[in-house]
């Protein structure tokens, strides 16, 4: 019997994902009816993205799992009607994209590229940047993305510190955890990268108090989630120069409204939530593998801990 897979995401996603999903399901040996509409009580798996129109999971009486298309699950994890296993997206294309984006923005600040890109004015600016080994980079969040980025930056030679909820051991990265660990991680951050999920515990984790732990002139790079940062507190330390620059990819409100002070701030770079995207081909393989596992009675990959919220 084929399994019924509902693709619950905005219509333009269907155009991108239909063909790779069909291919991946067939390559995984899963016979499936894949569609954007089917009676809820007949659905076996829900491939899900926010704003899909599916808000109430109660009618999906025989569904076995919700397979999120995105890495972040903050829009669905607290849904009181959801009692099914929820898997998030861990996709090597998404990870590689994030490694490239983070490395690029860290190198921009490390090498002081702006001085030359923006300074083509006849002045011979001969400032030599330090070697990476003399630049301290802190990564908040050492999950699928944070760990890959920290390892890549470590391989370039940066003096890496990482912080996560549970204690980690990663080659080339000084790993910290706990409240005191956060303080220590911030105190050594010449460049600070945020790759935490948004949960009740991480919201506003960068606030007036924690921003004050940073050395003067730290550069913040945030491809995690906008609400990790208290915006007013950040604007205050950007105005004072205590924080040297913020490269922000994610915001409380997206698209970032044109009148938001971040757009015009001389110490802020805004990018429009483009740090990395789920890649249809590799992500479809992850989804197909999870459906194969569900049918074989094997544990699902990348399950979200509903209590922790990620
Ligand atoms: P993971 O769930 O794999 O990793 C999350 C990390 O954060 C883990 O190391 C976890 O610790 C740590 N963490 C969570 N809560 C806390 C806490 N309270 N205190 C300390 N550490 C904590 O997520 P990913 O790496 O896959 O993704 C991270 C985030 O990146 C996503 O949630 C999403 O918001 C964002 N993202 C942004 C994209 C963009 O284009 N801008 C694209 C994709 C994702 P532990 O290891 O102990 O569990």
Short mmCIF file of C-alpha atoms and ligand atoms in Angstrom, two decimals:
data_model
loop_
_atom_site.label_atom_id
_atom_site.label_comp_id
_atom_site.label_asym_id
_atom_site.label_seq_id
_atom_site.Cartn_x
_atom_site.Cartn_y
_atom_site.Cartn_z
CA UNK A 1 0.00 0.00 0.00
CA UNK A 2 1.46 3.42 -0.91
CA UNK A 3 1.82 5.90 1.95
CA UNK A 4 -0.01 9.22 1.73
CA UNK A 5 2.34 12.17 2.03
CA UNK A 6 0.81 15.63 2.34
CA UNK A 7 3.02 18.50 1.22
CA UNK A 8 1.86 21.35 3.48
CA UNK A 9 3.79 24.41 2.44
CA UNK A 10 3.19 27.52 0.37
CA UNK A 11 2.29 26.74 -3.29
CA UNK A 12 5.57 28.06 -4.74
CA UNK A 13 7.45 25.52 -2.63
CA UNK A 14 5.55 22.71 -4.31
CA UNK A 15 6.99 23.74 -7.68
CA UNK A 16 10.49 23.48 -6.22
CA UNK A 17 10.05 20.35 -4.14
CA UNK A 18 7.66 18.12 -6.08
CA UNK A 19 10.18 16.61 -8.51
CA UNK A 20 13.05 16.12 -6.01
CA UNK A 21 10.67 14.63 -3.44
CA UNK A 22 9.23 12.16 -5.95
CA UNK A 23 12.74 11.15 -7.01
CA UNK A 24 13.98 10.82 -3.43
CA UNK A 25 10.95 8.75 -2.34
CA UNK A 26 11.40 6.43 -5.28
CA UNK A 27 15.15 6.11 -4.64
CA UNK A 28 14.39 5.29 -0.98
CA UNK A 29 12.07 2.53 -2.19
CA UNK A 30 8.98 4.23 -0.75
CA UNK A 31 5.76 3.93 -2.75
CA UNK A 32 3.93 7.17 -2.00
CA UNK A 33 0.98 9.28 -2.99
CA UNK A 34 2.43 12.77 -2.74
CA UNK A 35 0.02 15.69 -2.99
CA UNK A 36 -0.76 19.16 -1.66
CA UNK A 37 -4.34 18.18 -0.82
CA UNK A 38 -5.84 15.01 0.61
CA UNK A 39 -8.36 14.20 3.34
CA UNK A 40 -6.64 14.77 6.71
CA UNK A 41 -7.68 11.39 8.11
CA UNK A 42 -5.88 9.61 5.22
CA UNK A 43 -2.51 11.37 5.65
CA UNK A 44 0.45 9.25 6.84
CA UNK A 45 3.19 11.92 6.83
CA UNK A 46 3.05 15.71 6.74
CA UNK A 47 5.91 17.54 5.06
CA UNK A 48 5.51 20.88 6.74
CA UNK A 49 6.53 24.52 6.51
CA UNK A 50 4.98 27.44 8.43
CA UNK A 51 2.21 29.52 6.81
CA UNK A 52 1.03 26.47 4.92
CA UNK A 53 -2.54 26.80 6.10
CA UNK A 54 -2.23 23.74 8.40
CA UNK A 55 -2.71 25.08 11.93
CA UNK A 56 -4.74 22.25 13.48
CA UNK A 57 -3.11 18.82 13.52
CA UNK A 58 -6.00 17.13 15.35
CA UNK A 59 -7.75 15.89 12.17
CA UNK A 60 -4.59 13.99 11.08
CA UNK A 61 -5.70 10.95 13.03
CA UNK A 62 -3.45 8.35 11.41
CA UNK A 63 -0.38 10.50 10.66
CA UNK A 64 2.93 9.14 11.91
CA UNK A 65 5.12 12.23 11.82
CA UNK A 66 5.45 15.88 10.87
CA UNK A 67 8.61 16.44 8.83
CA UNK A 68 9.61 20.08 9.01
CA UNK A 69 11.22 21.55 5.90
CA UNK A 70 13.23 24.08 7.92
CA UNK A 71 15.89 23.73 10.62
CA UNK A 72 14.09 26.12 12.98
CA UNK A 73 10.85 24.79 14.51
CA UNK A 74 9.80 27.74 16.68
CA UNK A 75 6.63 28.26 14.59
CA UNK A 76 5.31 24.74 15.13
CA UNK A 77 6.90 23.22 18.23
CA UNK A 78 4.46 24.87 20.62
CA UNK A 79 1.33 24.03 18.61
CA UNK A 80 -1.03 22.52 21.23
CA UNK A 81 -2.77 20.33 18.62
CA UNK A 82 0.48 18.63 17.60
CA UNK A 83 1.03 15.33 19.39
CA UNK A 84 2.93 13.60 16.59
CA UNK A 85 6.71 13.15 16.39
CA UNK A 86 8.21 16.32 14.88
CA UNK A 87 11.44 16.09 12.89
CA UNK A 88 13.39 19.19 11.92
CA UNK A 89 15.59 19.63 8.89
CA UNK A 90 19.25 18.73 9.01
CA UNK A 91 20.42 18.85 5.42
CA UNK A 92 24.04 18.87 4.28
CA UNK A 93 23.24 21.48 1.62
CA UNK A 94 21.77 23.77 4.29
CA UNK A 95 24.79 23.15 6.51
CA UNK A 96 27.31 23.81 3.75
CA UNK A 97 25.47 27.02 2.78
CA UNK A 98 25.64 28.21 6.40
CA UNK A 99 29.34 27.37 6.66
CA UNK A 100 30.00 29.46 3.53
CA UNK A 101 27.90 32.42 4.72
CA UNK A 102 29.34 32.48 8.23
CA UNK A 103 32.91 32.03 7.01
CA UNK A 104 32.46 34.81 4.46
CA UNK A 105 31.10 37.31 6.99
CA UNK A 106 33.66 36.41 9.64
CA UNK A 107 36.47 36.83 7.10
CA UNK A 108 35.03 40.17 5.97
CA UNK A 109 35.38 41.55 9.48
CA UNK A 110 38.60 39.72 10.29
CA UNK A 111 40.35 41.07 7.21
CA UNK A 112 38.80 44.54 7.49
CA UNK A 113 37.61 44.29 3.90
CA UNK A 114 35.23 47.25 4.22
CA UNK A 115 38.10 49.67 4.64
CA UNK A 116 39.25 48.86 1.12
CA UNK A 117 35.92 48.18 -0.59
CA UNK A 118 34.49 51.45 0.72
CA UNK A 119 37.78 53.36 0.77
CA UNK A 120 38.80 53.66 -2.88
CA UNK A 121 39.75 57.30 -2.34
CA UNK A 122 43.47 57.59 -2.98
CA UNK A 123 44.49 56.92 0.61
CA UNK A 124 47.06 54.10 0.95
CA UNK A 125 45.64 52.25 4.00
CA UNK A 126 48.27 49.74 4.95
CA UNK A 127 46.71 48.13 8.02
CA UNK A 128 47.74 44.49 8.21
CA UNK A 129 45.08 42.30 9.87
CA UNK A 130 46.20 39.81 12.52
CA UNK A 131 46.44 36.15 11.60
CA UNK A 132 43.33 34.10 12.34
CA UNK A 133 45.11 32.47 15.28
CA UNK A 134 45.12 35.87 16.95
CA UNK A 135 41.42 36.51 16.33
CA UNK A 136 39.00 35.05 18.86
CA UNK A 137 35.68 33.85 17.49
CA UNK A 138 32.85 32.64 19.72
CA UNK A 139 30.00 30.49 18.45
CA UNK A 140 26.80 30.38 20.51
CA UNK A 141 25.09 27.10 19.57
CA UNK A 142 27.04 23.98 18.64
CA UNK A 143 24.35 21.99 16.87
CA UNK A 144 24.29 20.81 13.27
CA UNK A 145 25.06 24.30 11.94
CA UNK A 146 27.08 25.84 14.77
CA UNK A 147 29.37 22.84 15.00
CA UNK A 148 30.05 22.77 11.25
CA UNK A 149 30.77 26.51 11.22
CA UNK A 150 32.98 26.37 14.33
CA UNK A 151 34.97 23.48 12.86
CA UNK A 152 35.40 25.28 9.52
CA UNK A 153 36.57 28.47 11.25
CA UNK A 154 38.83 26.41 13.50
CA UNK A 155 40.40 24.81 10.42
CA UNK A 156 41.15 28.32 9.11
CA UNK A 157 43.05 28.87 12.33
CA UNK A 158 40.67 31.10 14.32
CA UNK A 159 40.87 30.85 18.10
CA UNK A 160 37.46 29.24 18.51
CA UNK A 161 35.25 29.09 21.57
CA UNK A 162 31.82 27.50 21.47
CA UNK A 163 28.91 27.44 23.87
CA UNK A 164 25.95 25.06 24.07
CA UNK A 165 23.45 23.68 26.56
CA UNK A 166 25.20 20.34 26.95
CA UNK A 167 28.99 20.14 27.18
CA UNK A 168 30.67 19.25 23.88
CA UNK A 169 34.10 18.12 22.72
CA UNK A 170 35.05 19.46 19.30
CA UNK A 171 38.54 19.40 17.84
CA UNK A 172 40.00 22.89 17.69
CA UNK A 173 37.14 24.47 19.68
CA UNK A 174 37.17 25.37 23.39
CA UNK A 175 33.72 24.17 24.39
CA UNK A 176 31.80 25.76 27.25
CA UNK A 177 28.33 25.38 28.70
CA UNK A 178 26.21 26.78 31.51
CA UNK A 179 25.71 30.33 32.70
CA UNK A 180 29.33 30.93 33.67
CA UNK A 181 30.36 29.36 30.36
CA UNK A 182 28.26 31.92 28.50
CA UNK A 183 29.92 34.75 30.32
CA UNK A 184 33.40 33.34 29.60
CA UNK A 185 32.52 32.71 25.94
CA UNK A 186 31.32 36.30 25.51
CA UNK A 187 34.34 37.76 27.28
CA UNK A 188 36.69 36.32 24.62
CA UNK A 189 34.60 37.17 21.55
CA UNK A 190 36.30 39.46 19.05
CA UNK A 191 33.70 38.09 16.64
CA UNK A 192 30.50 36.52 17.99
CA UNK A 193 28.32 34.23 15.85
CA UNK A 194 24.80 33.25 16.95
CA UNK A 195 23.53 29.87 15.80
CA UNK A 196 21.09 29.09 18.58
CA UNK A 197 17.48 28.06 18.00
CA UNK A 198 14.77 30.38 19.25
CA UNK A 199 13.25 28.99 22.46
CA UNK A 200 11.99 30.37 25.75
CA UNK A 201 15.53 30.01 27.11
CA UNK A 202 17.35 31.69 24.25
CA UNK A 203 15.06 34.65 23.54
CA UNK A 204 16.95 37.90 24.28
CA UNK A 205 20.04 35.94 25.26
CA UNK A 206 21.99 38.96 24.05
CA UNK A 207 20.64 41.70 26.28
CA UNK A 208 21.97 44.72 28.17
CA UNK A 209 23.68 42.51 30.76
CA UNK A 210 25.23 39.91 28.45
CA UNK A 211 26.28 42.46 25.81
CA UNK A 212 28.32 44.14 28.53
CA UNK A 213 30.52 41.00 28.82
CA UNK A 214 31.83 41.48 25.27
CA UNK A 215 35.20 43.13 24.71
CA UNK A 216 34.95 46.63 23.25
CA UNK A 217 34.52 46.56 19.46
CA UNK A 218 33.18 42.99 19.12
CA UNK A 219 31.52 42.19 15.82
CA UNK A 220 28.25 40.28 16.07
CA UNK A 221 27.10 38.00 13.24
CA UNK A 222 23.56 36.67 13.68
CA UNK A 223 22.22 34.09 11.24
CA UNK A 224 20.29 32.35 14.10
CA UNK A 225 17.00 34.10 14.85
CA UNK A 226 16.16 37.78 15.38
CA UNK A 227 14.65 37.50 18.88
CA UNK A 228 17.92 36.07 20.24
CA UNK A 229 18.91 39.73 20.52
CA UNK A 230 17.25 42.53 22.47
CA UNK A 231 17.22 45.07 19.64
CA UNK A 232 17.18 48.18 21.84
CA UNK A 233 20.11 46.92 23.89
CA UNK A 234 22.06 46.17 20.71
CA UNK A 235 21.31 49.57 19.20
CA UNK A 236 22.56 51.24 22.39
CA UNK A 237 25.94 49.45 22.29
CA UNK A 238 26.27 50.04 18.55
CA UNK A 239 25.66 53.77 19.12
CA UNK A 240 28.30 53.87 21.84
CA UNK A 241 30.78 51.82 19.78
CA UNK A 242 31.02 49.13 22.48
CA UNK A 243 29.91 46.76 19.72
CA UNK A 244 31.84 47.52 16.55
CA UNK A 245 29.46 46.08 13.98
CA UNK A 246 26.47 43.76 13.67
CA UNK A 247 25.79 41.67 10.59
CA UNK A 248 22.19 40.58 10.98
CA UNK A 249 20.41 38.08 8.74
CA UNK A 250 17.32 37.47 10.88
CA UNK A 251 14.88 39.80 12.63
CA UNK A 252 11.86 39.88 14.92
CA UNK A 253 9.82 41.11 11.99
CA UNK A 254 10.66 39.89 8.49
CA UNK A 255 10.95 41.50 6.02
CA UNK A 256 12.66 44.08 8.23
CA UNK A 257 10.46 47.21 7.91
CA UNK A 258 12.11 49.98 5.81
CA UNK A 259 11.93 52.44 8.73
CA UNK A 260 13.76 50.11 11.15
CA UNK A 261 16.89 51.80 12.58
CA UNK A 262 19.06 48.83 11.60
CA UNK A 263 18.81 49.76 7.90
CA UNK A 264 20.42 53.16 8.32
CA UNK A 265 22.81 52.36 11.14
CA UNK A 266 26.44 52.81 10.02
CA UNK A 267 27.54 49.85 12.14
CA UNK A 268 24.90 47.40 10.89
CA UNK A 269 24.77 45.18 7.82
CA UNK A 270 21.33 43.77 7.07
CA UNK A 271 20.99 40.66 4.93
CA UNK A 272 17.47 39.39 4.11
CA UNK A 273 17.38 35.96 5.83
CA UNK A 274 19.58 34.44 3.17
CA UNK A 275 22.33 32.89 5.30
CA UNK A 276 21.30 29.44 4.16
CA UNK A 277 18.32 27.69 2.64
CA UNK A 278 17.07 24.14 2.78
CA UNK A 279 18.21 22.67 -0.55
CA UNK A 280 15.39 20.79 -2.32
CA UNK A 281 17.44 17.83 -3.56
CA UNK A 282 19.34 16.98 -0.38
CA UNK A 283 16.41 17.91 1.90
CA UNK A 284 14.10 15.64 -0.08
CA UNK A 285 16.50 12.78 0.55
CA UNK A 286 16.32 13.47 4.30
CA UNK A 287 12.51 13.50 4.20
CA UNK A 288 12.33 10.34 2.11
CA UNK A 289 14.75 8.59 4.48
CA UNK A 290 12.56 9.54 7.45
CA UNK A 291 9.45 8.18 5.72
CA UNK A 292 11.34 4.98 4.88
CA UNK A 293 12.31 4.72 8.55
CA UNK A 294 8.76 5.33 9.70
CA UNK A 295 7.50 2.53 7.46
CA UNK A 296 10.29 0.17 8.56
CA UNK A 297 9.57 0.87 12.25
CA UNK A 298 12.99 2.48 12.69
CA UNK A 299 13.49 5.64 14.78
CA UNK A 300 13.08 8.95 12.95
CA UNK A 301 16.11 11.17 12.36
CA UNK A 302 16.42 14.69 13.80
CA UNK A 303 13.49 14.51 16.21
CA UNK A 304 12.69 17.69 18.10
CA UNK A 305 12.60 17.55 21.90
CA UNK A 306 9.24 19.17 22.57
CA UNK A 307 10.22 20.10 26.12
CA UNK A 308 13.43 21.85 25.10
CA UNK A 309 11.72 23.42 22.09
CA UNK A 310 14.35 22.48 19.50
P1 LIG B 1 20.51 22.43 16.48
O1 LIG B 1 19.24 22.12 17.18
O2 LIG B 1 21.26 21.33 15.81
O3 LIG B 1 21.53 23.12 17.49
C1 LIG B 1 21.15 24.05 18.42
C2 LIG B 1 22.34 24.36 19.32
O4 LIG B 1 21.96 25.36 20.24
C3 LIG B 1 22.78 23.15 20.13
O5 LIG B 1 24.17 23.13 20.30
C4 LIG B 1 22.10 23.39 21.49
O6 LIG B 1 22.76 22.80 22.59
C5 LIG B 1 22.20 24.89 21.57
N1 LIG B 1 21.21 25.41 22.49
C6 LIG B 1 19.86 25.34 22.43
N2 LIG B 1 19.30 25.91 23.50
C7 LIG B 1 20.31 26.34 24.27
C8 LIG B 1 20.38 26.99 25.51
N3 LIG B 1 19.27 27.33 26.19
N4 LIG B 1 21.59 27.30 26.01
C9 LIG B 1 22.72 26.95 25.36
N5 LIG B 1 22.72 26.32 24.16
C10 LIG B 1 21.53 26.02 23.64
O7 LIG B 1 20.16 23.59 15.45
P2 LIG B 1 20.89 23.93 14.06
O8 LIG B 1 22.35 24.07 14.31
O9 LIG B 1 20.45 23.01 13.00
O10 LIG B 1 20.22 25.35 13.74
C11 LIG B 1 20.38 26.44 14.62
C12 LIG B 1 19.44 27.56 14.21
O11 LIG B 1 19.91 28.20 13.03
C13 LIG B 1 18.02 27.13 13.81
O12 LIG B 1 17.24 26.86 14.94
C14 LIG B 1 17.54 28.34 13.05
O13 LIG B 1 16.98 29.25 13.96
C15 LIG B 1 18.83 28.94 12.47
N6 LIG B 1 18.88 28.85 11.00
C16 LIG B 1 18.98 30.02 10.29
C17 LIG B 1 19.04 29.98 8.91
C18 LIG B 1 19.21 31.25 8.12
O14 LIG B 1 19.15 31.21 6.88
N7 LIG B 1 19.43 32.38 8.75
C19 LIG B 1 18.96 28.71 8.16
C20 LIG B 1 18.86 27.56 9.01
C21 LIG B 1 18.81 27.64 10.39
P3 LIG B 1 22.91 21.20 22.71
O15 LIG B 1 23.93 20.83 21.65
O16 LIG B 1 23.39 20.98 24.06
O17 LIG B 1 21.55 20.63 22.42
#
